[in-house]
mmCIF file of C-alpha atoms in Angstrom:
data_model
loop_
_atom_site.group_PDB
_atom_site.id
_atom_site.type_symbol
_atom_site.label_atom_id
_atom_site.label_comp_id
_atom_site.label_asym_id
_atom_site.label_seq_id
_atom_site.Cartn_x
_atom_site.Cartn_y
_atom_site.Cartn_z
ATOM 1 C CA THR A 1 -0.120 -0.090 0.194
ATOM 2 C CA ARG A 2 1.434 3.375 -0.724
ATOM 3 C CA ALA A 3 2.332 5.779 2.302
ATOM 4 C CA PRO A 4 -0.190 8.636 1.914
ATOM 5 C CA LEU A 5 0.982 11.972 1.316
ATOM 6 C CA TRP A 6 -1.130 13.863 4.242
ATOM 7 C CA ARG A 7 0.486 13.469 7.438
ATOM 8 C CA GLY A 8 -1.404 15.250 10.580
ATOM 9 C CA GLY A 9 -5.150 16.290 11.322
ATOM 10 C CA ARG A 10 -6.506 19.173 13.310
ATOM 11 C CA GLY A 11 -4.388 19.051 16.258
ATOM 12 C CA VAL A 12 -0.929 17.361 17.605
ATOM 13 C CA TYR A 13 -0.806 14.281 19.910
ATOM 14 C CA CYS A 14 0.792 15.332 23.031
ATOM 15 C CA GLY A 15 1.408 12.583 25.796
ATOM 16 C CA GLY A 16 -1.528 10.406 23.839
ATOM 17 C CA ALA A 17 -4.073 13.258 23.691
ATOM 18 C CA MET A 18 -4.694 15.260 20.759
ATOM 19 C CA VAL A 19 -3.642 19.017 21.190
ATOM 20 C CA ASP A 20 -5.016 22.291 19.643
ATOM 21 C CA PHE A 21 -3.105 25.085 20.364
ATOM 22 C CA PRO A 22 -4.589 28.493 20.830
ATOM 23 C CA ARG A 23 -5.655 30.345 17.805
ATOM 24 C CA HIS A 24 -3.504 33.229 18.686
ATOM 25 C CA GLU A 25 -0.109 31.408 18.898
ATOM 26 C CA ALA A 26 -0.683 29.658 15.395
ATOM 27 C CA ARG A 27 -1.484 33.110 13.794
ATOM 28 C CA ALA A 28 1.614 34.733 15.820
ATOM 29 C CA ALA A 29 3.688 31.686 14.323
ATOM 30 C CA PHE A 30 1.906 32.139 10.862
ATOM 31 C CA THR A 31 3.080 35.939 10.988
ATOM 32 C CA GLU A 32 6.426 35.146 11.560
ATOM 33 C CA TYR A 33 6.343 32.354 8.734
ATOM 34 C CA LEU A 34 5.401 34.895 6.507
ATOM 35 C CA ARG A 35 7.671 37.500 7.840
ATOM 36 C CA ARG A 36 10.918 35.321 7.000
ATOM 37 C CA GLY A 37 9.462 34.732 3.655
ATOM 38 C CA VAL A 38 7.678 36.639 2.017
ATOM 39 C CA GLY A 39 8.707 39.636 3.451
ATOM 40 C CA ALA A 40 12.359 39.306 3.871
ATOM 41 C CA HIS A 41 12.848 36.425 1.757
ATOM 42 C CA ASP A 42 15.451 34.809 4.516
ATOM 43 C CA TRP A 43 14.889 31.311 3.364
ATOM 44 C CA GLU A 44 17.026 30.001 6.063
ATOM 45 C CA ALA A 45 15.667 31.350 8.424
ATOM 46 C CA TRP A 46 12.128 30.288 6.946
ATOM 47 C CA ALA A 47 13.271 26.714 7.016
ATOM 48 C CA ASP A 48 14.168 27.385 10.994
ATOM 49 C CA CYS A 49 10.400 27.689 11.259
ATOM 50 C CA PHE A 50 9.714 23.926 10.998
ATOM 51 C CA THR A 51 10.331 21.055 13.505
ATOM 52 C CA ASP A 52 13.316 18.763 12.958
ATOM 53 C CA ASP A 53 10.757 15.847 11.502
ATOM 54 C CA ALA A 54 8.731 18.312 9.362
ATOM 55 C CA VAL A 55 7.300 17.160 6.012
ATOM 56 C CA TYR A 56 7.437 19.689 3.281
ATOM 57 C CA ILE A 57 5.470 18.341 -0.022
ATOM 58 C CA GLU A 58 6.063 19.977 -3.491
ATOM 59 C CA HIS A 59 3.980 18.174 -5.901
ATOM 60 C CA ASN A 60 6.147 19.094 -8.510
ATOM 61 C CA LEU A 61 9.484 19.205 -7.128
ATOM 62 C CA GLY A 62 9.477 16.495 -4.490
ATOM 63 C CA ARG A 63 8.917 15.312 -1.055
ATOM 64 C CA PHE A 64 11.366 16.927 1.940
ATOM 65 C CA GLU A 65 11.442 15.159 5.255
ATOM 66 C CA GLY A 66 13.578 17.202 8.212
ATOM 67 C CA ARG A 67 14.259 20.460 8.381
ATOM 68 C CA ALA A 68 17.904 19.927 7.093
ATOM 69 C CA ALA A 69 16.352 18.653 3.549
ATOM 70 C CA ILE A 70 13.755 21.652 3.769
ATOM 71 C CA LYS A 71 16.188 24.451 4.255
ATOM 72 C CA ASP A 72 18.600 22.692 1.600
ATOM 73 C CA PHE A 73 15.937 22.562 -0.639
ATOM 74 C CA ILE A 74 13.943 26.132 -0.289
ATOM 75 C CA VAL A 75 17.719 27.893 -0.184
ATOM 76 C CA ALA A 76 18.894 26.605 -3.518
ATOM 77 C CA CYS A 77 15.419 26.875 -4.808
ATOM 78 C CA MET A 78 14.661 30.400 -4.441
ATOM 79 C CA ALA A 79 18.286 31.385 -5.262
ATOM 80 C CA ASP A 80 17.304 30.790 -8.666
ATOM 81 C CA TYR A 81 14.560 33.176 -8.746
ATOM 82 C CA PRO A 82 15.813 36.202 -7.025
ATOM 83 C CA ALA A 83 13.800 38.454 -8.939
ATOM 84 C CA MET A 84 10.597 37.131 -7.812
ATOM 85 C CA THR A 85 8.349 38.590 -5.290
ATOM 86 C CA LEU A 86 5.463 37.172 -3.112
ATOM 87 C CA GLU A 87 2.245 38.151 -1.695
ATOM 88 C CA VAL A 88 -0.646 36.361 0.002
ATOM 89 C CA GLU A 89 -4.184 37.107 -1.249
ATOM 90 C CA TRP A 90 -5.853 35.151 1.675
ATOM 91 C CA ALA A 91 -5.604 32.824 4.918
ATOM 92 C CA VAL A 92 -7.628 30.852 6.822
ATOM 93 C CA ILE A 93 -6.521 29.661 10.189
ATOM 94 C CA GLU A 94 -8.475 26.937 11.782
ATOM 95 C CA GLY A 95 -7.370 24.555 15.103
ATOM 96 C CA ASN A 96 -3.490 23.711 14.237
ATOM 97 C CA ARG A 97 -4.076 24.244 10.471
ATOM 98 C CA VAL A 98 -3.308 27.666 8.079
ATOM 99 C CA ALA A 99 -4.534 27.043 4.406
ATOM 100 C CA PHE A 100 -3.591 30.354 2.302
ATOM 101 C CA TYR A 101 -3.195 31.606 -1.285
ATOM 102 C CA ILE A 102 0.087 32.946 -2.582
ATOM 103 C CA TRP A 103 0.950 34.621 -5.803
ATOM 104 C CA ASN A 104 4.511 34.252 -7.183
ATOM 105 C CA LEU A 105 5.070 37.858 -8.979
ATOM 106 C CA LEU A 106 7.915 38.434 -11.442
ATOM 107 C CA PRO A 107 8.810 42.134 -12.606
ATOM 108 C CA ASP A 108 7.776 43.648 -15.594
ATOM 109 C CA PRO A 109 10.998 43.588 -17.640
ATOM 110 C CA THR A 110 9.565 46.135 -20.802
ATOM 111 C CA GLY A 111 8.553 48.702 -18.031
ATOM 112 C CA GLU A 112 5.261 48.333 -19.613
ATOM 113 C CA GLY A 113 3.059 47.408 -16.757
ATOM 114 C CA ARG A 114 2.478 43.511 -18.007
ATOM 115 C CA THR A 115 1.752 41.399 -15.576
ATOM 116 C CA PHE A 116 3.811 37.952 -15.177
ATOM 117 C CA ALA A 117 2.467 36.015 -12.128
ATOM 118 C CA PHE A 118 0.682 32.454 -11.118
ATOM 119 C CA PRO A 119 -0.845 31.437 -7.921
ATOM 120 C CA ASN A 120 -0.597 28.346 -5.461
ATOM 121 C CA SER A 121 -1.909 27.131 -2.431
ATOM 122 C CA THR A 122 -0.159 25.894 0.772
ATOM 123 C CA VAL A 123 -1.449 23.911 3.658
ATOM 124 C CA LEU A 124 0.399 24.109 6.931
ATOM 125 C CA GLU A 125 0.173 22.096 10.080
ATOM 126 C CA TYR A 126 1.111 23.858 13.629
ATOM 127 C CA ALA A 127 3.191 21.681 16.092
ATOM 128 C CA GLY A 128 3.884 24.565 18.664
ATOM 129 C CA ASP A 129 6.802 26.408 19.849
ATOM 130 C CA GLY A 130 6.321 28.708 16.705
ATOM 131 C CA ARG A 131 6.812 25.400 14.474
ATOM 132 C CA TRP A 132 5.382 23.763 11.515
ATOM 133 C CA SER A 133 5.308 19.924 11.457
ATOM 134 C CA TYR A 134 4.371 19.817 7.621
ATOM 135 C CA GLU A 135 3.508 22.166 4.543
ATOM 136 C CA GLU A 136 2.169 21.342 1.216
ATOM 137 C CA ASP A 137 1.902 23.235 -1.642
ATOM 138 C CA PHE A 138 -0.211 22.950 -4.926
ATOM 139 C CA TYR A 139 -0.600 24.471 -8.286
ATOM 140 C CA ASN A 140 -0.404 23.802 -12.064
ATOM 141 C CA PRO A 141 3.773 23.687 -13.114
ATOM 142 C CA ALA A 142 2.381 24.318 -16.796
ATOM 143 C CA ASP A 143 1.514 28.253 -15.035
ATOM 144 C CA ALA A 144 4.865 28.497 -13.771
ATOM 145 C CA THR A 145 6.601 27.012 -16.633
ATOM 146 C CA ARG A 146 4.129 29.542 -19.202
ATOM 147 C CA VAL A 147 4.690 32.621 -16.570
ATOM 148 C CA PHE A 148 8.545 32.225 -17.019
ATOM 149 C CA THR A 149 8.708 31.656 -20.607
ATOM 150 C CA GLU A 150 6.651 34.369 -21.030
ATOM 151 C CA TRP A 151 8.895 37.019 -18.603
ATOM 152 C CA MET A 152 12.127 35.359 -20.216
ATOM 153 C CA GLN A 153 11.033 36.325 -23.731
ATOM 154 C CA ALA A 154 9.770 39.759 -22.812
ATOM 155 C CA GLY A 155 13.697 39.848 -21.659
ATOM 156 C CA GLY A 156 13.518 38.921 -17.623
ATOM 157 C CA ARG A 157 16.863 37.456 -16.217
ATOM 158 C CA ARG A 158 18.421 36.236 -13.428
ATOM 159 C CA GLY A 159 19.744 40.184 -12.722
ATOM 160 C CA THR A 160 16.324 41.570 -13.135
ATOM 161 C CA LEU A 161 15.477 43.561 -9.955
ATOM 162 C CA PRO A 162 12.527 42.723 -7.748
ATOM 163 C CA ASP A 163 9.614 44.915 -7.723
ATOM 164 C CA ARG A 164 8.042 44.448 -4.374
ATOM 165 C CA THR A 165 4.946 46.601 -5.348
ATOM 166 C CA LEU A 166 3.928 43.846 -7.340
ATOM 167 C CA HIS A 167 0.190 42.458 -6.924
ATOM 168 C CA GLY A 168 -1.684 39.197 -8.348
ATOM 169 C CA ILE A 169 -3.878 39.342 -11.177
ATOM 170 C CA PRO A 170 -6.673 41.629 -10.276
ATOM 171 C CA ASP A 171 -10.150 39.736 -10.537
ATOM 172 C CA TRP A 172 -8.674 36.320 -10.565
ATOM 173 C CA ASN A 173 -11.442 34.987 -8.848
ATOM 174 C CA PRO A 174 -14.872 36.987 -7.682
ATOM 175 C CA ARG A 175 -14.632 37.338 -4.306
ATOM 176 C CA PRO A 176 -16.894 36.053 -1.392
ATOM 177 C CA ARG A 177 -20.418 37.359 -1.132
ATOM 178 C CA THR A 178 -20.637 39.659 2.077
ATOM 179 C CA PRO A 179 -21.859 39.298 4.621
ATOM 180 C CA ALA A 180 -21.100 36.285 5.516
ATOM 181 C CA PHE A 181 -23.476 33.703 6.035
ATOM 182 C CA PRO A 182 -23.812 31.812 9.615
ATOM 183 C CA ARG A 183 -20.955 29.564 9.667
ATOM 184 C CA GLU A 184 -23.635 26.222 10.465
ATOM 185 C CA ALA A 185 -25.511 27.582 7.311
ATOM 186 C CA VAL A 186 -22.475 27.149 5.383
ATOM 187 C CA GLU A 187 -21.121 23.749 6.832
ATOM 188 C CA ALA A 188 -24.481 22.042 6.197
ATOM 189 C CA GLU A 189 -24.417 23.361 2.317
ATOM 190 C CA PHE A 190 -21.085 22.165 1.996
ATOM 191 C CA TRP A 191 -22.294 18.626 3.314
ATOM 192 C CA LYS A 192 -25.020 18.950 0.993
ATOM 193 C CA TYR A 193 -22.392 19.690 -1.865
ATOM 194 C CA PHE A 194 -20.967 16.737 -0.471
ATOM 195 C CA GLU A 195 -23.597 14.464 -0.930
ATOM 196 C CA ARG A 196 -24.572 15.500 -4.373
ATOM 197 C CA GLY A 197 -21.106 14.661 -5.409
ATOM 198 C CA ARG A 198 -21.685 11.154 -4.194
ATOM 199 C CA LEU A 199 -24.925 10.711 -5.646
ATOM 200 C CA ALA A 200 -23.682 12.094 -9.077
ATOM 201 C CA ARG A 201 -20.927 9.223 -8.502
ATOM 202 C CA GLU A 202 -23.540 6.440 -7.873
ATOM 203 C CA THR A 203 -25.892 7.288 -10.540
ATOM 204 C CA GLY A 204 -23.590 9.113 -13.357
ATOM 205 C CA ASP A 205 -26.010 12.110 -13.267
ATOM 206 C CA TRP A 206 -23.482 15.015 -12.875
ATOM 207 C CA ALA A 207 -26.159 17.588 -13.813
ATOM 208 C CA GLN A 208 -27.829 17.396 -10.937
ATOM 209 C CA TRP A 209 -24.349 18.032 -8.927
ATOM 210 C CA ALA A 210 -24.091 21.067 -11.564
ATOM 211 C CA ASP A 211 -27.108 22.791 -10.526
ATOM 212 C CA GLN A 212 -26.035 23.522 -7.366
ATOM 213 C CA PHE A 213 -23.961 26.468 -8.675
ATOM 214 C CA SER A 214 -25.301 29.611 -9.371
ATOM 215 C CA GLU A 215 -26.532 30.548 -13.090
ATOM 216 C CA ASP A 216 -23.428 32.940 -13.224
ATOM 217 C CA ALA A 217 -20.983 30.476 -11.266
ATOM 218 C CA PHE A 218 -17.120 30.848 -12.128
ATOM 219 C CA TYR A 219 -15.557 27.445 -12.020
ATOM 220 C CA ARG A 220 -11.548 27.509 -12.280
ATOM 221 C CA GLU A 221 -9.677 24.265 -13.076
ATOM 222 C CA HIS A 222 -6.246 24.117 -12.996
ATOM 223 C CA HIS A 223 -5.709 22.222 -15.513
ATOM 224 C CA PHE A 224 -9.125 22.248 -17.661
ATOM 225 C CA GLY A 225 -9.444 25.868 -17.864
ATOM 226 C CA THR A 226 -12.150 28.150 -16.677
ATOM 227 C CA PHE A 227 -16.141 27.792 -16.853
ATOM 228 C CA GLU A 228 -18.327 30.621 -16.378
ATOM 229 C CA GLY A 229 -21.823 29.896 -15.745
ATOM 230 C CA ARG A 230 -23.973 26.726 -14.746
ATOM 231 C CA ALA A 231 -24.391 25.452 -18.233
ATOM 232 C CA ALA A 232 -20.454 25.729 -18.790
ATOM 233 C CA ILE A 233 -19.871 23.960 -15.763
ATOM 234 C CA LYS A 234 -22.741 21.540 -16.287
ATOM 235 C CA GLU A 235 -21.568 20.539 -19.785
ATOM 236 C CA TRP A 236 -17.501 20.291 -18.565
ATOM 237 C CA ILE A 237 -18.514 18.503 -15.413
ATOM 238 C CA THR A 238 -20.517 15.959 -17.659
ATOM 239 C CA GLY A 239 -17.779 15.082 -20.052
ATOM 240 C CA VAL A 240 -14.603 14.862 -17.643
ATOM 241 C CA MET A 241 -16.669 12.500 -14.856
ATOM 242 C CA GLY A 242 -18.096 10.084 -17.966
ATOM 243 C CA PRO A 243 -14.764 8.105 -18.207
ATOM 244 C CA PHE A 244 -14.420 7.692 -14.290
ATOM 245 C CA PRO A 245 -17.790 6.302 -12.775
ATOM 246 C CA GLU A 246 -15.819 4.793 -9.835
ATOM 247 C CA MET A 247 -13.861 7.533 -8.491
ATOM 248 C CA SER A 248 -14.813 9.157 -5.393
ATOM 249 C CA PHE A 249 -14.158 12.474 -3.576
ATOM 250 C CA PRO A 250 -13.274 11.959 0.144
ATOM 251 C CA ILE A 251 -12.588 14.682 2.165
ATOM 252 C CA GLU A 252 -9.663 14.819 4.226
ATOM 253 C CA TRP A 253 -9.992 18.359 6.260
ATOM 254 C CA LEU A 254 -12.300 21.314 5.580
ATOM 255 C CA MET A 255 -11.954 24.829 6.723
ATOM 256 C CA ILE A 256 -14.657 27.490 6.648
ATOM 257 C CA ASP A 257 -13.994 31.548 6.880
ATOM 258 C CA GLY A 258 -17.043 33.509 5.887
ATOM 259 C CA ASN A 259 -18.542 32.329 2.549
ATOM 260 C CA ARG A 260 -15.288 30.826 1.594
ATOM 261 C CA VAL A 261 -14.874 27.083 2.049
ATOM 262 C CA VAL A 262 -11.351 25.362 1.759
ATOM 263 C CA PHE A 263 -11.055 21.486 1.671
ATOM 264 C CA SER A 264 -8.579 18.661 0.705
ATOM 265 C CA CYS A 265 -10.258 16.072 -1.699
ATOM 266 C CA PRO A 266 -7.877 13.278 -2.910
ATOM 267 C CA ASN A 267 -9.461 12.100 -6.151
ATOM 268 C CA THR A 268 -9.351 8.028 -5.528
ATOM 269 C CA LEU A 269 -10.005 5.178 -7.800
ATOM 270 C CA PRO A 270 -10.082 1.930 -5.898
ATOM 271 C CA ASP A 271 -7.897 -0.972 -6.107
ATOM 272 C CA PRO A 272 -9.132 -3.250 -9.118
ATOM 273 C CA THR A 273 -7.461 -6.436 -7.486
ATOM 274 C CA GLY A 274 -9.943 -5.939 -4.587
ATOM 275 C CA GLY A 275 -6.697 -5.055 -2.374
ATOM 276 C CA ASP A 276 -6.048 -1.881 -0.407
ATOM 277 C CA THR A 277 -3.625 0.003 -2.892
ATOM 278 C CA GLU A 278 -4.006 3.598 -2.618
ATOM 279 C CA TYR A 279 -4.864 5.184 -6.523
ATOM 280 C CA ALA A 280 -5.437 8.834 -5.905
ATOM 281 C CA PHE A 281 -3.917 12.272 -6.765
ATOM 282 C CA ARG A 282 -4.478 14.703 -4.011
ATOM 283 C CA VAL A 283 -6.468 18.133 -4.891
ATOM 284 C CA MET A 284 -7.079 21.134 -2.533
ATOM 285 C CA CYS A 285 -10.616 23.006 -3.436
ATOM 286 C CA VAL A 286 -11.930 26.782 -2.798
ATOM 287 C CA LEU A 287 -15.486 27.054 -2.769
ATOM 288 C CA HIS A 288 -17.501 30.349 -2.166
ATOM 289 C CA TYR A 289 -21.210 29.999 -1.101
ATOM 290 C CA GLY A 290 -23.451 32.797 -2.337
ATOM 291 C CA GLY A 291 -26.992 31.498 -0.461
ATOM 292 C CA ASN A 292 -30.030 30.074 -1.229
ATOM 293 C CA GLY A 293 -28.179 26.491 -1.313
ATOM 294 C CA GLN A 294 -26.123 27.860 -3.971
ATOM 295 C CA TRP A 295 -22.378 28.158 -4.935
ATOM 296 C CA ASP A 296 -20.631 30.985 -6.779
ATOM 297 C CA LEU A 297 -17.368 29.578 -7.339
ATOM 298 C CA GLU A 298 -15.444 26.260 -7.388
ATOM 299 C CA GLU A 299 -11.496 26.702 -7.804
ATOM 300 C CA ASP A 300 -9.716 23.257 -8.224
ATOM 301 C CA ILE A 301 -5.714 22.876 -7.549
ATOM 302 C CA TYR A 302 -3.434 19.971 -8.443
ATOM 303 C CA HIS A 303 -1.087 18.723 -10.487
ATOM 304 C CA PRO A 304 -1.735 17.374 -13.633
ATOM 305 C CA LEU A 305 0.583 15.075 -14.451
ATOM 306 C CA GLU A 306 0.047 13.446 -10.803
ATOM 307 C CA ALA A 307 -3.352 12.622 -11.950
ATOM 308 C CA GLU A 308 -2.048 11.202 -15.287
ATOM 309 C CA GLN A 309 0.326 8.949 -13.233
ATOM 310 C CA THR A 310 -2.373 7.962 -10.653
ATOM 311 C CA ILE A 311 -4.735 6.919 -13.635
ATOM 312 C CA ALA A 312 -2.134 5.416 -16.053
ATOM 313 C CA ALA A 313 -1.008 3.027 -12.848
ATOM 314 C CA TRP A 314 -4.769 1.904 -11.992
ATOM 315 C CA VAL A 315 -5.016 0.816 -15.629
ATOM 316 C CA ALA A 316 -2.004 -1.019 -15.372
ATOM 317 C CA ALA A 317 -3.199 -2.640 -12.129
ATOM 318 C CA GLY A 318 -6.231 -3.396 -14.045
ATOM 319 C CA GLY A 319 -8.817 -0.545 -14.163
ATOM 320 C CA VAL A 320 -11.287 -0.315 -16.779
ATOM 321 C CA LEU A 321 -12.253 3.019 -18.192
ATOM 322 C CA PRO A 322 -15.721 2.986 -20.266
ATOM 323 C CA THR A 323 -15.127 3.077 -23.973
#
């Protein structure tokens, strides 16, 4: 059985009991994490924010176990991008977990105000004493490659000076509606969303799943593209899910901040041999609740190559795709 990538939960085990650290402590640790990285670009000091046995999963560049390995990786990696700056668009803190959305920004070498940027999402697990035991980064490497290629074609070079005034792409996604609905209402609607997905899997009727989106909803899928409006979402989801009637979408963790819902949803196929081998690729999702039982936005963030490799391994093990 493959070892799961995710390690950790809402709390940290201490003396056999689950520990939830105070929110203010996790928030202070996150502020310091950002100060060292996003602010100062002091990557050695940033790596010192992790525990000795921390795990860092960078879905494109690898898995790093232990603070020393994380430090070696991040210092070497960021040395290759001296012109890059970073901006956090939003963050959610709940229990010992932090999820945030961060932009990778490059200065316009032409001086014409062009934007060279791509986002990724990150989840952290707080372990106490100002340190983190886990980080996982989600993004599509094709976006990074495209942005860097366009930047270099425009004249960007290693010696190009960074621009710390840069911000992410305006109106990249619609913002959550305000005011926020009560948390209990948003969470209840989320589990209805989840149940509709289970029903769609069992019946093959993904149209009823798409009907929970508002007429002008926005769906950003980091591999397949963007879909505007319920009709476009319905047409896409019906086509893309047709070949995978056995795929399930278990929820690993869930966070709610106002009308924004953030969750981990590994896309999972059953072992075709009847065993317990896991065939799954990891996805971080964002939803915006719009009221009246409808969602205004969904964003799915993952590494498409992992999806291809997972499906190929499943087929090699005996899984059958409908013709």
